[in-house]
Coordinates of N, CA and C in Angstrom, one line a residue:
M789 N 76.1 28.7 -13.0 CA 75.5 27.4 -12.6 C 76.1 26.3 -13.6
S790 N 76.4 25.2 -13.1 CA 77.0 24.1 -13.9 C 75.9 23.5 -14.8
Y791 N 76.4 23.0 -16.0 CA 75.4 22.4 -17.0 C 74.7 21.2 -16.4
I792 N 73.4 21.1 -16.7 CA 72.6 20.0 -16.3 C 72.2 19.2 -17.5
D793 N 72.5 18.0 -17.6 CA 72.1 17.1 -18.7 C 70.5 17.0 -18.7
P794 N 69.9 17.4 -19.8 CA 68.4 17.4 -19.8 C 67.8 16.0 -19.6
E795 N 68.5 14.9 -20.1 CA 68.0 13.6 -19.9 C 68.1 13.2 -18.5
A796 N 69.2 13.6 -17.8 CA 69.4 13.3 -16.4 C 68.3 14.0 -15.5
L797 N 68.0 15.2 -16.0 CA 66.9 15.9 -15.3 C 65.6 15.2 -15.4
V798 N 65.2 14.9 -16.6 CA 64.0 14.2 -16.9 C 63.9 12.9 -16.1
A799 N 65.0 12.1 -16.0 CA 65.1 10.9 -15.3 C 64.8 11.1 -13.8
S800 N 65.4 12.2 -13.3 CA 65.3 12.5 -11.9 C 63.8 12.8 -11.6
L801 N 63.2 13.6 -12.4 CA 61.8 14.0 -12.2 C 60.9 12.8 -12.3
R802 N 61.2 11.9 -13.2 CA 60.4 10.7 -13.3 C 60.5 9.8 -12.0
R803 N 61.7 9.8 -11.4 CA 61.9 9.1 -10.2 C 61.0 9.7 -9.1
I804 N 60.9 11.0 -9.1 CA 60.1 11.6 -8.1 C 58.6 11.1 -8.2
Q805 N 58.1 11.0 -9.4 CA 56.7 10.6 -9.6 C 56.5 9.1 -9.4
T806 N 57.6 8.2 -9.5 CA 57.4 6.8 -9.5 C 58.0 6.1 -8.3
A807 N 58.6 6.9 -7.4 CA 59.2 6.3 -6.2 C 58.1 5.8 -5.3
A808 N 58.4 5.8 -3.9 CA 57.4 5.3 -3.0 C 56.1 6.0 -3.1
P809 N 55.0 5.2 -3.0 CA 53.7 5.9 -3.1 C 53.5 6.9 -2.1
V810 N 52.7 8.0 -2.4 CA 52.4 9.0 -1.5 C 50.9 9.1 -1.3
T811 N 50.5 9.8 -0.2 CA 49.0 9.7 0.1 C 48.2 10.8 -0.5
G812 N 48.9 11.8 -1.1 CA 48.1 12.9 -1.7 C 48.9 13.9 -2.4
I813 N 48.3 14.9 -3.0 CA 49.0 15.9 -3.8 C 50.0 16.7 -3.0
V814 N 49.7 17.0 -1.7 CA 50.6 17.8 -0.9 C 51.9 17.1 -0.7
Q815 N 51.8 15.7 -0.5 CA 53.0 15.0 -0.3 C 53.8 14.9 -1.6
Q816 N 53.1 14.8 -2.7 CA 53.9 14.8 -4.0 C 54.6 16.2 -4.2
L817 N 54.0 17.3 -3.8 CA 54.6 18.6 -4.0 C 55.8 18.7 -3.0
E818 N 55.6 18.2 -1.8 CA 56.7 18.3 -0.8 C 57.9 17.5 -1.3
R819 N 57.7 16.3 -1.9 CA 58.8 15.5 -2.4 C 59.4 16.2 -3.6
A820 N 58.7 16.8 -4.4 CA 59.2 17.5 -5.6 C 60.1 18.7 -5.2
V821 N 59.6 19.5 -4.2 CA 60.4 20.6 -3.7 C 61.7 20.2 -3.0
D822 N 61.5 19.1 -2.2 CA 62.7 18.6 -1.4 C 63.9 18.3 -2.2
V823 N 63.8 18.0 -3.5 CA 65.0 17.7 -4.3 C 65.5 18.8 -5.2
V824 N 64.8 20.0 -5.1 CA 65.2 21.1 -6.0 C 66.6 21.5 -5.6
D825 N 66.8 21.8 -4.3 CA 68.2 22.3 -3.9 C 69.3 21.3 -4.2
T826 N 69.0 20.0 -4.0 CA 70.0 19.0 -4.3 C 70.3 18.9 -5.8
L827 N 69.2 18.9 -6.6 CA 69.3 18.7 -8.0 C 70.1 19.9 -8.7
F828 N 69.9 21.1 -8.2 CA 70.5 22.3 -8.9 C 71.6 22.9 -8.0
G829 N 71.8 22.4 -6.8 CA 72.9 23.0 -6.0 C 72.6 24.2 -5.3
Y830 N 71.3 24.5 -5.1 CA 70.9 25.7 -4.3 C 70.9 25.3 -2.8
S831 N 70.8 26.3 -1.9 CA 70.9 26.1 -0.5 C 69.5 25.6 0.0
G832 N 68.4 26.0 -0.6 CA 67.1 25.6 -0.2 C 66.0 26.0 -1.1
A833 N 64.8 25.6 -0.9 CA 63.7 25.9 -1.8 C 62.4 25.9 -1.1
G834 N 61.4 26.4 -1.8 CA 60.1 26.4 -1.2 C 59.0 26.6 -2.3
L835 N 57.8 26.4 -1.9 CA 56.7 26.5 -2.8 C 55.6 27.3 -2.1
M836 N 55.1 28.4 -2.8 CA 54.0 29.2 -2.3 C 52.8 29.0 -3.2
F837 N 51.6 29.0 -2.6 CA 50.4 28.7 -3.3 C 49.3 29.6 -3.0
A838 N 48.5 30.0 -4.0 CA 47.4 30.9 -3.8 C 46.1 30.0 -3.9
A839 N 45.4 29.7 -2.8 CA 44.2 28.9 -2.8 C 43.1 29.7 -3.4
D840 N 42.4 29.2 -4.4 CA 41.2 29.8 -5.0 C 41.5 31.2 -5.5
G841 N 42.8 31.4 -5.9 CA 43.1 32.8 -6.5 C 43.3 33.8 -5.4
K842 N 43.3 33.5 -4.2 CA 43.5 34.5 -3.1 C 45.0 34.7 -2.9
E843 N 45.3 35.4 -1.7 CA 46.7 35.8 -1.5 C 47.6 34.5 -1.3
L844 N 48.9 34.7 -1.6 CA 49.8 33.6 -1.5 C 49.9 33.2 0.0
R845 N 50.2 31.9 0.2 CA 50.5 31.4 1.5 C 51.6 30.3 1.2
Y846 N 52.4 30.1 2.2 CA 53.5 29.1 2.0 C 53.0 27.7 2.2
L847 N 53.4 26.8 1.3 CA 53.0 25.4 1.3 C 54.1 24.5 1.7
V848 N 55.3 24.7 1.2 CA 56.4 23.8 1.4 C 57.7 24.7 1.5
A849 N 58.5 24.3 2.5 CA 59.9 24.9 2.6 C 60.8 23.8 3.1
T850 N 62.0 23.8 2.5 CA 62.9 22.7 2.8 C 63.6 22.8 4.1
D851 N 63.7 24.1 4.7 CA 64.5 24.3 5.9 C 64.1 25.6 6.6
D852 N 64.7 25.9 7.7 CA 64.3 27.1 8.5 C 64.6 28.4 7.7
P853 N 65.8 28.5 7.0 CA 66.0 29.7 6.2 C 65.0 29.9 5.1
G854 N 64.6 28.8 4.4 CA 63.6 28.9 3.4 C 62.2 29.3 4.0
R855 N 61.9 28.8 5.2 CA 60.7 29.1 5.9 C 60.7 30.6 6.2
S856 N 61.8 31.1 6.6 CA 61.9 32.6 7.0 C 61.7 33.4 5.7
L857 N 62.2 33.0 4.6 CA 62.1 33.7 3.3 C 60.6 33.8 3.0
E858 N 59.9 32.7 3.0 CA 58.5 32.7 2.6 C 57.6 33.5 3.7
G859 N 57.9 33.2 4.9 CA 57.1 33.9 6.0 C 57.3 35.4 6.0
A860 N 58.5 35.9 5.8 CA 58.8 37.3 5.8 C 58.0 38.0 4.6
Q861 N 58.1 37.4 3.5 CA 57.4 38.0 2.3 C 55.9 38.0 2.5
L862 N 55.3 36.9 3.1 CA 53.9 36.9 3.3 C 53.5 37.9 4.4
H863 N 54.3 38.1 5.4 CA 54.0 39.1 6.4 C 54.0 40.5 5.8
L864 N 55.0 40.8 5.0 CA 55.1 42.1 4.4 C 54.2 42.3 3.2
G865 N 53.9 41.2 2.5 CA 53.1 41.3 1.3 C 54.0 41.7 0.1
R866 N 55.3 41.7 0.3 CA 56.3 42.1 -0.8 C 57.5 41.2 -0.8
G867 N 58.2 41.2 -1.9 CA 59.4 40.4 -2.0 C 59.5 39.8 -3.4
P868 N 60.7 39.2 -3.7 CA 60.9 38.6 -5.0 C 59.9 37.5 -5.4
C869 N 59.6 36.7 -4.5 CA 58.7 35.6 -4.9 C 57.2 36.1 -5.0
V870 N 56.8 37.0 -4.2 CA 55.5 37.6 -4.3 C 55.4 38.4 -5.7
S871 N 56.5 39.1 -6.1 CA 56.5 39.7 -7.4 C 56.4 38.7 -8.5
A872 N 57.1 37.6 -8.4 CA 57.1 36.6 -9.4 C 55.6 36.1 -9.7
Y873 N 54.9 36.0 -8.6 CA 53.5 35.6 -8.7 C 52.6 36.7 -9.3
E874 N 52.7 37.9 -8.8 CA 51.9 39.0 -9.2 C 52.2 39.4 -10.7
Q875 N 53.5 39.3 -11.1 CA 53.9 39.7 -12.4 C 53.9 38.5 -13.4
D876 N 53.7 37.3 -12.9 CA 53.7 36.1 -13.7 C 55.0 36.0 -14.5
T877 N 56.1 36.2 -13.9 CA 57.4 36.1 -14.5 C 58.5 35.9 -13.5
A878 N 59.7 35.4 -14.0 CA 60.8 35.2 -13.1 C 61.3 36.5 -12.4
V879 N 61.6 36.4 -11.2 CA 62.2 37.6 -10.5 C 63.4 37.1 -9.7
T880 N 64.5 37.7 -9.9 CA 65.8 37.3 -9.2 C 66.3 38.4 -8.4
C881 N 67.2 38.1 -7.4 CA 67.8 39.0 -6.5 C 69.2 38.5 -6.2
S882 N 70.2 39.1 -6.5 CA 71.6 38.6 -6.2 C 71.9 38.7 -4.8
D883 N 71.4 39.6 -4.0 CA 71.6 39.7 -2.6 C 70.4 40.5 -2.0
V884 N 69.5 39.7 -1.4 CA 68.3 40.3 -0.9 C 68.6 41.4 0.3
R885 N 69.7 41.2 0.9 CA 70.0 42.2 2.0 C 70.5 43.5 1.5
A886 N 70.8 43.6 0.2 CA 71.2 44.9 -0.4 C 70.4 45.3 -1.5
D887 N 69.2 44.7 -1.7 CA 68.3 45.1 -2.8 C 67.4 46.2 -2.4
P888 N 67.4 47.3 -3.1 CA 66.6 48.5 -2.8 C 65.1 48.3 -3.0
R889 N 64.7 47.2 -3.7 CA 63.3 47.0 -4.0 C 62.6 46.6 -2.8
W890 N 63.3 45.9 -1.8 CA 62.6 45.4 -0.6 C 63.5 45.6 0.6
P891 N 63.7 46.9 0.9 CA 64.6 47.3 2.0 C 64.2 46.7 3.4
E892 N 62.9 46.5 3.6 CA 62.4 46.0 4.9 C 62.5 44.5 5.0
L893 N 62.8 43.8 4.0 CA 62.8 42.3 4.0 C 64.0 41.7 4.8
A894 N 65.1 42.3 4.6 CA 66.3 41.7 5.2 C 66.2 41.5 6.7
A895 N 65.6 42.4 7.4 CA 65.6 42.3 8.9 C 64.7 41.1 9.4
R896 N 63.9 40.6 8.5 CA 63.0 39.5 8.9 C 63.5 38.1 8.4
L897 N 64.7 38.1 7.7 CA 65.2 36.9 7.1 C 66.2 36.2 8.0
H898 N 66.3 34.9 7.9 CA 67.4 34.1 8.4 C 68.7 34.6 7.8
P899 N 69.8 34.7 8.6 CA 71.0 35.1 8.0 C 71.6 34.3 6.8
G900 N 71.1 33.1 6.7 CA 71.5 32.2 5.6 C 70.9 32.4 4.3
V901 N 70.0 33.4 4.2 CA 69.3 33.7 2.9 C 70.0 35.0 2.3
R902 N 70.5 34.8 1.1 CA 71.1 36.0 0.5 C 70.6 36.1 -1.0
A903 N 71.0 35.3 -1.9 CA 70.5 35.4 -3.3 C 69.1 34.6 -3.3
V904 N 68.2 35.2 -4.0 CA 66.8 34.6 -4.1 C 66.3 34.6 -5.6
A905 N 65.6 33.6 -5.9 CA 65.0 33.6 -7.3 C 63.6 32.9 -7.1
G906 N 62.6 33.5 -7.9 CA 61.3 32.9 -7.9 C 60.7 32.8 -9.3
V907 N 60.0 31.8 -9.6 CA 59.3 31.7 -10.9 C 57.9 31.2 -10.6
P908 N 57.0 31.7 -11.5 CA 55.6 31.3 -11.3 C 55.3 29.8 -11.6
V909 N 54.5 29.2 -10.8 CA 53.9 27.9 -11.1 C 52.5 28.1 -11.7
R910 N 52.3 27.5 -12.9 CA 51.1 27.8 -13.6 C 50.2 26.5 -13.7
L911 N 48.9 26.8 -13.7 CA 47.9 25.7 -13.9 C 46.8 26.3 -14.8
G912 N 46.6 25.7 -16.0 CA 45.7 26.2 -16.9 C 46.1 27.5 -17.5
G913 N 47.4 27.8 -17.6 CA 47.9 29.0 -18.2 C 47.9 30.2 -17.3
R914 N 47.5 30.1 -16.0 CA 47.6 31.2 -15.1 C 48.4 30.8 -13.9
P915 N 49.1 31.8 -13.3 CA 49.9 31.5 -12.1 C 49.0 31.1 -10.9
V916 N 49.4 30.0 -10.2 CA 48.7 29.6 -9.0 C 49.6 29.6 -7.8
G917 N 50.9 29.9 -8.0 CA 51.9 29.9 -7.0 C 53.3 30.2 -7.5
T918 N 54.3 30.0 -6.7 CA 55.6 30.2 -7.1 C 56.6 29.2 -6.6
L919 N 57.6 28.8 -7.3 CA 58.7 28.0 -6.9 C 59.8 28.9 -6.6
N920 N 60.4 28.8 -5.4 CA 61.4 29.8 -4.9 C 62.6 29.0 -4.4
V921 N 63.8 29.6 -4.7 CA 65.0 29.0 -4.3 C 65.9 30.1 -3.7
Y922 N 66.9 29.7 -2.9 CA 67.8 30.7 -2.4 C 69.2 30.1 -2.2
R923 N 70.2 31.0 -2.2 CA 71.5 30.7 -1.9 C 72.0 31.4 -0.7
S924 N 72.9 30.8 0.1 CA 73.4 31.4 1.3 C 74.5 32.4 1.2
T925 N 74.9 32.6 -0.1 CA 75.9 33.7 -0.4 C 75.4 34.5 -1.6
P926 N 75.8 35.7 -1.8 CA 75.4 36.5 -3.0 C 75.7 35.7 -4.3
Y927 N 74.8 35.9 -5.2 CA 75.0 35.1 -6.5 C 74.3 35.8 -7.6
E928 N 74.9 35.8 -8.8 CA 74.3 36.4 -9.9 C 73.6 35.3 -10.7
W929 N 72.3 35.3 -10.7 CA 71.5 34.4 -11.4 C 71.6 34.6 -12.9
D930 N 71.8 33.6 -13.7 CA 71.9 33.7 -15.2 C 70.7 33.0 -15.9
D931 N 70.7 33.1 -17.2 CA 69.6 32.5 -18.0 C 69.4 31.0 -17.7
T932 N 70.6 30.3 -17.5 CA 70.5 28.9 -17.3 C 69.8 28.6 -16.0
D933 N 70.0 29.4 -15.0 CA 69.3 29.2 -13.7 C 67.8 29.4 -13.9
V934 N 67.5 30.5 -14.6 CA 66.0 30.8 -14.7 C 65.3 29.8 -15.6
Q935 N 66.0 29.3 -16.7 CA 65.3 28.3 -17.5 C 65.2 27.0 -16.8
A936 N 66.1 26.6 -16.0 CA 66.0 25.4 -15.2 C 64.9 25.5 -14.2
L937 N 64.7 26.6 -13.6 CA 63.6 26.8 -12.6 C 62.3 26.8 -13.3
Y938 N 62.2 27.4 -14.5 CA 61.0 27.4 -15.3 C 60.6 25.9 -15.6
A939 N 61.6 25.2 -16.0 CA 61.3 23.8 -16.4 C 60.8 23.0 -15.2
Y940 N 61.4 23.2 -14.1 CA 61.0 22.5 -12.9 C 59.6 22.9 -12.4
A941 N 59.3 24.3 -12.5 CA 58.0 24.8 -12.2 C 56.9 24.2 -13.1
D942 N 57.3 24.0 -14.4 CA 56.3 23.3 -15.3 C 56.0 21.9 -14.8
V943 N 57.0 21.2 -14.3 CA 56.8 19.8 -13.8 C 55.8 19.9 -12.6
I944 N 56.0 20.8 -11.7 CA 55.1 21.0 -10.6 C 53.7 21.3 -11.1
G945 N 53.6 22.2 -12.1 CA 52.3 22.5 -12.7 C 51.6 21.2 -13.3
Q946 N 52.5 20.3 -13.9 CA 51.9 19.1 -14.5 C 51.5 18.1 -13.4
V947 N 52.2 18.1 -12.2 CA 51.7 17.3 -11.1 C 50.4 17.8 -10.6
L948 N 50.2 19.1 -10.5 CA 48.9 19.7 -10.1 C 47.8 19.3 -11.1
A949 N 48.1 19.5 -12.4 CA 47.2 19.2 -13.5 C 46.8 17.7 -13.4
A950 N 47.7 16.8 -13.2 CA 47.4 15.4 -13.2 C 46.5 15.1 -12.0
A951 N 46.8 15.8 -10.9 CA 46.0 15.6 -9.7 C 44.5 16.0 -9.9
V952 N 44.4 17.1 -10.6 CA 43.1 17.6 -11.0 C 42.3 16.6 -11.8
A953 N 43.0 16.0 -12.8 CA 42.4 15.0 -13.7 C 42.1 13.7 -13.0
A954 N 42.9 13.4 -11.9 CA 42.7 12.1 -11.3 C 41.7 12.2 -10.1
E955 N 41.5 13.3 -9.6 CA 40.6 13.4 -8.4 C 39.5 14.5 -8.6
E956 N 38.5 14.4 -7.8 CA 37.5 15.4 -7.8 C 38.2 16.7 -7.4
K957 N 37.8 17.8 -8.1 CA 38.5 19.1 -7.8 C 38.3 19.5 -6.4
S958 N 37.1 19.2 -5.8 CA 36.9 19.6 -4.5 C 37.8 18.9 -3.5
V959 N 38.1 17.6 -3.8 CA 39.0 16.8 -2.9 C 40.4 17.4 -3.0
L960 N 40.9 17.8 -4.2 CA 42.2 18.4 -4.3 C 42.2 19.7 -3.6
A961 N 41.2 20.5 -3.7 CA 41.2 21.8 -3.0 C 41.2 21.6 -1.5
D962 N 40.5 20.6 -1.0 CA 40.4 20.4 0.4 C 41.8 20.0 0.9
Q963 N 42.5 19.1 0.1 CA 43.9 18.7 0.5 C 44.8 19.9 0.6
L964 N 44.8 20.8 -0.4 CA 45.7 22.0 -0.4 C 45.3 22.9 0.7
Q965 N 44.0 23.1 0.9 CA 43.5 24.1 1.9 C 43.9 23.6 3.3
Y966 N 43.8 22.3 3.6 CA 44.2 21.7 4.9 C 45.7 22.0 5.1
A967 N 46.5 21.7 4.1 CA 47.9 21.9 4.3 C 48.2 23.4 4.6
L968 N 47.6 24.3 3.9 CA 47.8 25.7 4.1 C 47.3 26.1 5.5
D969 N 46.2 25.6 6.0 CA 45.7 25.9 7.3 C 46.6 25.4 8.4
Y970 N 47.1 24.2 8.1 CA 48.1 23.5 9.0 C 49.3 24.4 9.3
R971 N 49.8 25.0 8.2 CA 51.0 25.8 8.3 C 50.6 27.2 9.0
V972 N 49.4 27.7 8.8 CA 49.0 28.9 9.5 C 49.0 28.7 11.0
V973 N 48.5 27.6 11.5 CA 48.5 27.3 12.9 C 49.9 27.3 13.5
I974 N 50.9 26.7 12.7 CA 52.2 26.6 13.2 C 52.9 28.0 13.2
E975 N 52.6 28.8 12.1 CA 53.2 30.2 12.0 C 52.7 31.0 13.1
R976 N 51.4 30.9 13.5 CA 50.8 31.7 14.6 C 51.5 31.3 15.9
A977 N 51.7 30.0 16.1 CA 52.3 29.6 17.4 C 53.8 30.0 17.4
I978 N 54.5 30.1 16.3 CA 55.8 30.6 16.3 C 55.8 32.0 16.7
G979 N 54.9 32.8 16.1 CA 54.8 34.2 16.4 C 54.5 34.4 17.9
Y980 N 53.7 33.6 18.5 CA 53.4 33.7 19.9 C 54.6 33.4 20.8
L981 N 55.3 32.4 20.4 CA 56.6 32.0 21.2 C 57.6 33.0 21.0
M982 N 57.8 33.6 19.8 CA 58.7 34.7 19.6 C 58.5 35.9 20.5
G983 N 57.2 36.3 20.6 CA 56.9 37.4 21.5 C 57.0 37.1 23.0
K984 N 56.6 35.9 23.4 CA 56.6 35.5 24.8 C 58.1 35.3 25.3
H985 N 58.9 34.7 24.5 CA 60.2 34.3 25.0 C 61.4 35.0 24.3
D986 N 61.1 36.0 23.5 CA 62.1 36.8 22.8 C 63.0 36.0 21.9
L987 N 62.4 35.2 21.1 CA 63.1 34.2 20.2 C 63.0 34.7 18.8
T988 N 64.0 34.2 17.9 CA 63.8 34.4 16.5 C 62.8 33.3 16.0
A989 N 62.4 33.5 14.7 CA 61.5 32.6 14.2 C 62.1 31.2 14.1
A990 N 63.3 31.1 13.7 CA 64.0 29.8 13.6 C 64.1 29.1 14.9
Q991 N 64.5 29.9 16.0 CA 64.5 29.3 17.3 C 63.2 28.8 17.8
A992 N 62.1 29.6 17.6 CA 60.8 29.2 18.0 C 60.4 27.9 17.3
F993 N 60.6 27.8 16.0 CA 60.2 26.7 15.3 C 61.0 25.4 15.7
T994 N 62.3 25.6 15.8 CA 63.1 24.5 16.2 C 62.7 23.9 17.6
G995 N 62.4 24.8 18.5 CA 61.9 24.4 19.8 C 60.6 23.7 19.8
L996 N 59.7 24.2 19.0 CA 58.4 23.6 18.8 C 58.5 22.2 18.2
R997 N 59.3 22.1 17.2 CA 59.5 20.8 16.5 C 60.1 19.8 17.4
K998 N 61.1 20.2 18.2 CA 61.8 19.3 19.2 C 60.8 18.8 20.2
Q999 N 60.0 19.7 20.8 CA 59.0 19.3 21.8 C 58.0 18.4 21.2
A1000 N 57.6 18.6 20.0 CA 56.6 17.7 19.3 C 57.3 16.3 19.1
R1001 N 58.5 16.3 18.7 CA 59.2 15.0 18.5 C 59.4 14.3 19.8
D1002 N 59.8 15.0 20.8 CA 60.1 14.4 22.1 C 58.8 13.8 22.7
S1003 N 57.7 14.4 22.4 CA 56.4 13.9 23.0 C 55.6 13.1 22.0
R1004 N 56.2 12.8 20.8 CA 55.7 12.0 19.8 C 54.3 12.5 19.4
R1005 N 54.3 13.8 19.1 CA 53.0 14.4 18.7 C 53.3 15.1 17.4
K1006 N 52.2 15.5 16.7 CA 52.3 16.3 15.4 C 52.6 17.7 15.8
V1007 N 53.5 18.4 15.0 CA 53.8 19.8 15.3 C 52.5 20.6 15.2
A1008 N 51.6 20.4 14.3 CA 50.4 21.2 14.2 C 49.5 21.0 15.5
D1009 N 49.5 19.8 16.0 CA 48.7 19.6 17.2 C 49.3 20.4 18.4
L1010 N 50.6 20.3 18.5 CA 51.3 21.0 19.6 C 51.1 22.5 19.4
A1011 N 51.2 23.0 18.2 CA 51.0 24.4 17.9 C 49.7 24.9 18.3
A1012 N 48.6 24.1 18.0 CA 47.3 24.5 18.4 C 47.1 24.5 19.9
E1013 N 47.8 23.6 20.6 CA 47.8 23.7 22.1 C 48.5 24.9 22.6
V1014 N 49.6 25.3 22.0 CA 50.3 26.5 22.4 C 49.4 27.7 22.2
L1015 N 48.7 27.8 21.1 CA 47.8 28.9 20.9 C 46.7 28.9 21.8
G1016 N 46.2 27.7 22.2 CA 45.1 27.7 23.2 C 45.6 28.2 24.6
E1017 N 46.8 27.8 24.9 CA 47.3 28.3 26.2 C 47.6 29.8 26.1
G1018 N 48.0 30.3 24.9 CA 48.2 31.7 24.8 C 47.0 32.5 24.9
A1019 N 45.8 31.9 24.4 CA 44.6 32.7 24.5 C 44.2 32.9 25.9
G1020 N 44.7 32.1 26.9 CA 44.3 32.3 28.3 C 45.4 33.0 29.0
D1021 N 46.5 33.4 28.3 CA 47.6 34.2 29.0 C 47.1 35.5 29.4
P1022 N 47.2 35.9 30.7 CA 46.7 37.2 31.2 C 47.4 38.4 30.5
R1023 N 48.6 38.1 29.9 CA 49.2 39.3 29.2 C 48.4 39.7 28.1

């Protein structure tokens, strides 16, 4: 990984916090994760979060491959990012398709996901989620990569801590829970479309997003409608 000037990094993170106003903590986290791949030169990134200390759920993903990485791990309950949360330490994988620790993971991933790294995001000294990045080609992660990810995960933890200090804890929890539930509805609709039309996860999501955009509707609203129709499917 190429050297990153610490002052440039700090300036970039400050711009994230002081750019256009956002409406809540979820939007702040989305904006923070959106720049990780650009800032460090990775192919994509994501954020997984454990609401109220329960199981991990995916909160933010920058693209379809990143979404497949998080979704596959949550479906199996195993993977580098799940391990990073459970062990509260950085976990890296130079090529997830050849790693014997998670042999069943490769079949569920987008072909653009190869090297993966995850670090815990902490709040109050304990892990509450993970920051995850991937590369589209095999890659040997080094200490510079890991330390940079830790530094950025600390920033995300500080964003969460600031939100806790600025808002009622119940309001913050409601925002995060709503975002997690929103994504659960979409993931369920994707699963339904995959089974009904023999699609990959990426194809199903792309089609759902296009239909929502064409009809000027929210993806979550359309996903709920798809699930409602599926409930009445005689199959």
